[in-house]
PDB file of C-alpha atoms in Angstrom:
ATOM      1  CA  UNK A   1       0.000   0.000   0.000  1.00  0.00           C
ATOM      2  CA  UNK A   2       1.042   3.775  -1.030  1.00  0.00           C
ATOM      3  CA  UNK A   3       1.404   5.936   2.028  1.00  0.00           C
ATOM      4  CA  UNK A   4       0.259   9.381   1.182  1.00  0.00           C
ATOM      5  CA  UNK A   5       0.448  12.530   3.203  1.00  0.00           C
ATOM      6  CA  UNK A   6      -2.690  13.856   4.456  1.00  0.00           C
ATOM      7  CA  UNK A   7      -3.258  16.729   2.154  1.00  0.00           C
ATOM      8  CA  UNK A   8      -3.071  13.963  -0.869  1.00  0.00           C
ATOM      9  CA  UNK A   9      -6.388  14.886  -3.204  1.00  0.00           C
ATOM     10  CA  UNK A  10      -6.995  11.566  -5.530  1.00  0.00           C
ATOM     11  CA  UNK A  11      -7.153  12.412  -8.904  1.00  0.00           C
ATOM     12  CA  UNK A  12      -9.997  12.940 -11.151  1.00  0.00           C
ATOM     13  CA  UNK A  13     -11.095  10.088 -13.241  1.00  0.00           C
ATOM     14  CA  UNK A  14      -9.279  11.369 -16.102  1.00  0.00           C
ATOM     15  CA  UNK A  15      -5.806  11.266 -14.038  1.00  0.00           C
ATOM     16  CA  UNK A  16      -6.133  15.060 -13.585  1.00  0.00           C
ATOM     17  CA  UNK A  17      -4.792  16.343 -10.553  1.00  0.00           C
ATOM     18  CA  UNK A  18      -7.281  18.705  -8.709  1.00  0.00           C
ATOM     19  CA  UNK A  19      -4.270  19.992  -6.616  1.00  0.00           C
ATOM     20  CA  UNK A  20      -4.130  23.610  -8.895  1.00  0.00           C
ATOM     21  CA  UNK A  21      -7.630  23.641 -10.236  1.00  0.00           C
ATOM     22  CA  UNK A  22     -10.213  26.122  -8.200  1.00  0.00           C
ATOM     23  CA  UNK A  23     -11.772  24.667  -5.836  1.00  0.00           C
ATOM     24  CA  UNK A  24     -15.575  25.554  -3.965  1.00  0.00           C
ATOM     25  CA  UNK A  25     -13.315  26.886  -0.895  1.00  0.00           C
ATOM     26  CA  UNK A  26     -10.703  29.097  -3.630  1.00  0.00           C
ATOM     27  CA  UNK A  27      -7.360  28.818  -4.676  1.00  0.00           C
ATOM     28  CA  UNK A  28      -4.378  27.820  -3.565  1.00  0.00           C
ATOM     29  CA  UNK A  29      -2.503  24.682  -1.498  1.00  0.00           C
ATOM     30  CA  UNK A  30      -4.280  22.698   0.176  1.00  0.00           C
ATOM     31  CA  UNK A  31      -3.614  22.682   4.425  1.00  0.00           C
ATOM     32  CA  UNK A  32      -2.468  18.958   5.771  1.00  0.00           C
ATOM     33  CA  UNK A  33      -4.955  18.812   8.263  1.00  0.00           C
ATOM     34  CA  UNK A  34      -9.083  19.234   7.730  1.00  0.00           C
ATOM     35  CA  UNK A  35      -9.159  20.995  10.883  1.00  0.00           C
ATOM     36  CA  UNK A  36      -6.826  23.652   9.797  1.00  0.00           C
ATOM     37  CA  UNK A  37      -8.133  26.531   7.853  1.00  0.00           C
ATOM     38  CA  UNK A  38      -6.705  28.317   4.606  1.00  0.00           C
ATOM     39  CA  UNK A  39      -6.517  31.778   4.727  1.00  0.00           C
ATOM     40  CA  UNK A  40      -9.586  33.415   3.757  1.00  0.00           C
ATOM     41  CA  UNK A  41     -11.661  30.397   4.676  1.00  0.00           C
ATOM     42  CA  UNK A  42     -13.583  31.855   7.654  1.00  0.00           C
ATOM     43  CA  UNK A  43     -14.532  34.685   5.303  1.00  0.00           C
ATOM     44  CA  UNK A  44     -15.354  32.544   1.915  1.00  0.00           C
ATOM     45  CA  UNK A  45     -17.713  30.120   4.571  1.00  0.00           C
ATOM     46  CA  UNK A  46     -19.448  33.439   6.019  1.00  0.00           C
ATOM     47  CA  UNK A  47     -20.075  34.202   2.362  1.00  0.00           C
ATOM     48  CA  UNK A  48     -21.692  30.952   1.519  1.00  0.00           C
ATOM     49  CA  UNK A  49     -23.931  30.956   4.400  1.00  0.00           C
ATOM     50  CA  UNK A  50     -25.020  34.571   3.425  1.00  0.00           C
ATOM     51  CA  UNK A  51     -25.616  33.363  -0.461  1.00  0.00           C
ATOM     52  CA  UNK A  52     -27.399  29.681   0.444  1.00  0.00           C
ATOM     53  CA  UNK A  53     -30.088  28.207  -2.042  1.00  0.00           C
ATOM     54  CA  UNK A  54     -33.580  27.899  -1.195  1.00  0.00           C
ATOM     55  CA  UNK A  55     -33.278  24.192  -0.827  1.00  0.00           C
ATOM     56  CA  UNK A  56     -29.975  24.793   1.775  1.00  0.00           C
ATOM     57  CA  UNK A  57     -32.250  27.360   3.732  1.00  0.00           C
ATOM     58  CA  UNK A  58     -35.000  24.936   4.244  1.00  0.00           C
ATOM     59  CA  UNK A  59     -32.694  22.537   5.172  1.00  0.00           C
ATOM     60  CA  UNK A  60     -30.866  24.417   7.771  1.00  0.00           C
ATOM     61  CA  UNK A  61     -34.278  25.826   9.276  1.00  0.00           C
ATOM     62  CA  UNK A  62     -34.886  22.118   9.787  1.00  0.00           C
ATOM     63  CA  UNK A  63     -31.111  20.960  11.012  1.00  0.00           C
ATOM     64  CA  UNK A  64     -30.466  23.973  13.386  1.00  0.00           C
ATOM     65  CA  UNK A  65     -30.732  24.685  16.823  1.00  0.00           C
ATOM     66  CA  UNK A  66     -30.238  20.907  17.434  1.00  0.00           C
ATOM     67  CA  UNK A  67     -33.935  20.085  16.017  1.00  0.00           C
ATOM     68  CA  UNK A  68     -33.079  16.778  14.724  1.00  0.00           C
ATOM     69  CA  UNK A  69     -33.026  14.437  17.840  1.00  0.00           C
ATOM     70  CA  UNK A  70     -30.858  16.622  19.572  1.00  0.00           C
ATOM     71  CA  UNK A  71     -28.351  16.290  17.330  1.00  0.00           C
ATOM     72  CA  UNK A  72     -26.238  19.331  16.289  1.00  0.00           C
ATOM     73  CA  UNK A  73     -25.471  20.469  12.967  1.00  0.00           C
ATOM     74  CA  UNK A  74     -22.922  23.838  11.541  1.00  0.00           C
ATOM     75  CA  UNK A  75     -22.991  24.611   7.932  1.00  0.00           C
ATOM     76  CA  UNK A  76     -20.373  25.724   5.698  1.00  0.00           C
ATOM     77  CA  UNK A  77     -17.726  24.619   7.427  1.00  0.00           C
ATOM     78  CA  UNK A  78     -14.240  24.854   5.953  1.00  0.00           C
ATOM     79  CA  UNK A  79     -12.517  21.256   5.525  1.00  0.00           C
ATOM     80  CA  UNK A  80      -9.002  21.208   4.184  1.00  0.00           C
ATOM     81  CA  UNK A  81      -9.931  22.639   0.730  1.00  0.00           C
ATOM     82  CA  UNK A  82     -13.502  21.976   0.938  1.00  0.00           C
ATOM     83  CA  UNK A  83     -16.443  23.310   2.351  1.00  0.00           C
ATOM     84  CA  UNK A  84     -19.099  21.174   3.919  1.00  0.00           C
ATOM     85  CA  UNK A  85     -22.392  22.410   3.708  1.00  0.00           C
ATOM     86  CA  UNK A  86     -23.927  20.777   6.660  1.00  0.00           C
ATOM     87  CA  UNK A  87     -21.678  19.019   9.304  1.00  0.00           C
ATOM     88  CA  UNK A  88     -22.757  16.792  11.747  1.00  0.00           C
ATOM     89  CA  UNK A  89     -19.043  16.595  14.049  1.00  0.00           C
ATOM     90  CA  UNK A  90     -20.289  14.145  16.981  1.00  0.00           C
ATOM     91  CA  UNK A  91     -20.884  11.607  13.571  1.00  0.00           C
ATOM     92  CA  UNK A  92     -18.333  13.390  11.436  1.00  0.00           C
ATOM     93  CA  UNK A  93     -21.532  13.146   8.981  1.00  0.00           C
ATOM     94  CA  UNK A  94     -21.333  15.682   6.256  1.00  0.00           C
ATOM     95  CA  UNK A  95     -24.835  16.523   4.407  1.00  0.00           C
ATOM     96  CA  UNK A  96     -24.321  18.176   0.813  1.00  0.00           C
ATOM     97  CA  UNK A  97     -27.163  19.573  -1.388  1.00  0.00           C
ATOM     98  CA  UNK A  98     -26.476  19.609  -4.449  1.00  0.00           C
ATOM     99  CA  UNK A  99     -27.830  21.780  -7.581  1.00  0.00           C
ATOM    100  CA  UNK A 100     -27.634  20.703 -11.290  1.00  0.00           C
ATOM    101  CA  UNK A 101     -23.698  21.749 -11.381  1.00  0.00           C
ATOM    102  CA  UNK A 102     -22.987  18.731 -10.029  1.00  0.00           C
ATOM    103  CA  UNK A 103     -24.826  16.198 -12.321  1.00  0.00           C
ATOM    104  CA  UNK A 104     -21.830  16.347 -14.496  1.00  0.00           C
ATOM    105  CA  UNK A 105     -18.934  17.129 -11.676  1.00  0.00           C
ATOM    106  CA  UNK A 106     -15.705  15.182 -11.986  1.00  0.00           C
ATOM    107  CA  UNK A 107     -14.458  16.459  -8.772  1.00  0.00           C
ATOM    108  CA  UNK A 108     -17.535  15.777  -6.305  1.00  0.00           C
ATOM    109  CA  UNK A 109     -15.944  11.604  -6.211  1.00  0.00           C
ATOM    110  CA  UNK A 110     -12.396  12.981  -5.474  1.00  0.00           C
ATOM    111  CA  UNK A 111     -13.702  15.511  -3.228  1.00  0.00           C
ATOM    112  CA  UNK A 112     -15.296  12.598  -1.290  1.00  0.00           C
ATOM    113  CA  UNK A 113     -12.983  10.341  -1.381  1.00  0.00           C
ATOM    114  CA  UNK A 114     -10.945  13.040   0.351  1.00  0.00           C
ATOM    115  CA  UNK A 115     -13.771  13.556   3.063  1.00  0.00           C
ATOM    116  CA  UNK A 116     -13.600  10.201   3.233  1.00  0.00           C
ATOM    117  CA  UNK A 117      -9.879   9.529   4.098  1.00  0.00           C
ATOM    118  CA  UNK A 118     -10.219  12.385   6.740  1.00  0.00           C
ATOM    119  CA  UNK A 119     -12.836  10.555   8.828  1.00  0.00           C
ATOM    120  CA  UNK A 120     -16.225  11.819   7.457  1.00  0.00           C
ATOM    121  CA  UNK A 121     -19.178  10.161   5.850  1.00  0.00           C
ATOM    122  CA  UNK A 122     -20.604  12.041   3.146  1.00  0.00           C
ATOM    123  CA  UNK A 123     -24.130  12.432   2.364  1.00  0.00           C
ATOM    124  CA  UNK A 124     -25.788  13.975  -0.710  1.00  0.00           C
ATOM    125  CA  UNK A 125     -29.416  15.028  -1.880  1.00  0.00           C
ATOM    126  CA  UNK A 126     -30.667  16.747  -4.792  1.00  0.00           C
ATOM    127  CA  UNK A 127     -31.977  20.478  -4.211  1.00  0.00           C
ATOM    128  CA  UNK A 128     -35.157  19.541  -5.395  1.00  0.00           C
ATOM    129  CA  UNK A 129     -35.426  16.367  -3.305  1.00  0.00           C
ATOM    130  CA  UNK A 130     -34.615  19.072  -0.241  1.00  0.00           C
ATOM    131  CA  UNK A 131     -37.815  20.813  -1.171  1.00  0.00           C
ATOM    132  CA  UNK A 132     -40.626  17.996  -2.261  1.00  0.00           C
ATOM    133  CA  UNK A 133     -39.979  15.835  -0.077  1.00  0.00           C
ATOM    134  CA  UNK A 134     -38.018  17.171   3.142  1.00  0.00           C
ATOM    135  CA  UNK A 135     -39.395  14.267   5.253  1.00  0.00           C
ATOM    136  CA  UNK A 136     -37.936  11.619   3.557  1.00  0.00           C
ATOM    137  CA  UNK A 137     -34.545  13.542   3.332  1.00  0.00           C
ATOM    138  CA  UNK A 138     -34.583  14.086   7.262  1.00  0.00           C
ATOM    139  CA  UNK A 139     -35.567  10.496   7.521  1.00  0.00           C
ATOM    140  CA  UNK A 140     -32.361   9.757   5.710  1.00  0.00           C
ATOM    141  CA  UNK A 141     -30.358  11.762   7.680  1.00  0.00           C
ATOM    142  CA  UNK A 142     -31.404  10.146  10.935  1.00  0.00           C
ATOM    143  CA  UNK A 143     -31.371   6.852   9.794  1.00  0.00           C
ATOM    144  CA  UNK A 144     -27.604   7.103   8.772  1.00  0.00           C
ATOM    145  CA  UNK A 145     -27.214   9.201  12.246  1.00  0.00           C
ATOM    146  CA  UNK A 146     -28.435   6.480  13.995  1.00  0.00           C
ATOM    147  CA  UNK A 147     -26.062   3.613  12.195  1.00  0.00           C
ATOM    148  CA  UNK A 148     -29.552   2.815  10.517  1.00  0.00           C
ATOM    149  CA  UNK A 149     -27.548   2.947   7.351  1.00  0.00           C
ATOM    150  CA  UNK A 150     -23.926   2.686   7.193  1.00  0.00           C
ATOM    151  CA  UNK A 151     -23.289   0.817   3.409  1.00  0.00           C
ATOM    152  CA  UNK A 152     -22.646   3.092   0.586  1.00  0.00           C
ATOM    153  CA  UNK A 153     -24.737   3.568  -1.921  1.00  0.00           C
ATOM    154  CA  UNK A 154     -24.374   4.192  -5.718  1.00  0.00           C
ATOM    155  CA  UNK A 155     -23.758   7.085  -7.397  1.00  0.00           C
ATOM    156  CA  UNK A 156     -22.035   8.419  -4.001  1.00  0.00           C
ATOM    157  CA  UNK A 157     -25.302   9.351  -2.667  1.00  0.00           C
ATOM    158  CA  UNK A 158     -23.539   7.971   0.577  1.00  0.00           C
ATOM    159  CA  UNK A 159     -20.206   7.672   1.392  1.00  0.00           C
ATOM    160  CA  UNK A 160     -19.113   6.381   4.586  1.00  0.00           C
ATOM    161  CA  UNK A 161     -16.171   7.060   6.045  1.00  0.00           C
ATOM    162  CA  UNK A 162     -12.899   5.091   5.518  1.00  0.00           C
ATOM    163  CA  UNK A 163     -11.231   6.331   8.344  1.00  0.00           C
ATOM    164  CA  UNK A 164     -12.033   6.767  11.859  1.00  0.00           C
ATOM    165  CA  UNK A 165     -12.323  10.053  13.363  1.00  0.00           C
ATOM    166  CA  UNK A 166      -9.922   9.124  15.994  1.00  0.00           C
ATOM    167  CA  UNK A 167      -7.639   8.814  13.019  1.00  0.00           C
ATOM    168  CA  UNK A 168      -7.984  12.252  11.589  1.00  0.00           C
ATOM    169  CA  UNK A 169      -6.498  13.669  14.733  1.00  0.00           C
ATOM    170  CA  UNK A 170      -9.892  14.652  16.787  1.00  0.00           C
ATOM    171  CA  UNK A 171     -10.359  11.923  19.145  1.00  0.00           C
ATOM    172  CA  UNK A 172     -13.005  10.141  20.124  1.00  0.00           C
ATOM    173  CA  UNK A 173     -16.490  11.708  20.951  1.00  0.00           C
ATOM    174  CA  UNK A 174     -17.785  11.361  24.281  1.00  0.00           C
ATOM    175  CA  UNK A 175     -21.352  12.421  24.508  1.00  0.00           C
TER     176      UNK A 175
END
């Protein structure tokens, strides 16, 4: 087995490296750790949650404030060179919506895989399955929350983690 460092990205299907393409959190290197923030990321997340699509803001109305079985949620949180829309840390879940850009995206499986390798399971839903039929998209949420569901599923709709969180540097959770 390869040992890679931690700020490795895989590349894209093609055999691009996403390394010095823009990324959804800007430009530049990468930091080694996901904890550790680029410069400019605290800003550039503060931006995203004041531009957030209709399907994000119902989301969040539903996710916040611990509404979901009490358990607590933060939304664009900078990640290495990513930003997670909706994190989950005592589960190191991460729930994306996504919007048509990404029906076509090369980078959303590298950018997982990456999540992945850090210690977080990656969720993803549609924008419009956010807004006809919210239920069933909390229902989701809990049910991989709750180790309900815990096998991925195709098309990366879930992702679960391949390492533990204890191996990404945060410990374990006590709660």
């Amino acid at each position: 087995m390869i040992e890679r460092g931690e700020d490795w990205v895989p590349p894209l299907p093609t055999g691009e490296r996403v390394a010095g393409a823009k990324r959804r959190s800007g430009e530049g290197a990468a930091p080694t750790h996901p904890a550790k923030r680029k410069a400019g990321a605290t800003e550039r997340a503060r931006e995203l949650r004041l531009d957030e699509t209709k399907a994000e803001y119902r989301l969040w109305g539903e996710l916040r404030g611990r509404h979901l079985n009490d358990y607590k949620f933060v939304r664009q949180v900078p990640l290495g060179p990513f930003f997670a829309d909706f994190l989950c840390r005592e589960k190191s879940l991460i729930v994306e919506i996504d919007g048509s850009q990404h029906a076509e995206s090369l980078t959303d499986e590298s950018r997982t895989t990456w999540l992945n390798s850090h210690g977080y399971s990656v969720l993803r839903f549609w924008n419009h399955e956010v807004l006809a039929e919210r239920r069933a998209v909390l229902d989701t949420i809990l049910a991989v929350l709750e180790g309900q569901i815990h096998s991925p599923s195709p098309g990366l709709r879930f992702a679960p983690a391949t390492l533990s969180p204890v191996g990404r540097g945060g410990g374990a959770s006590h709660g």
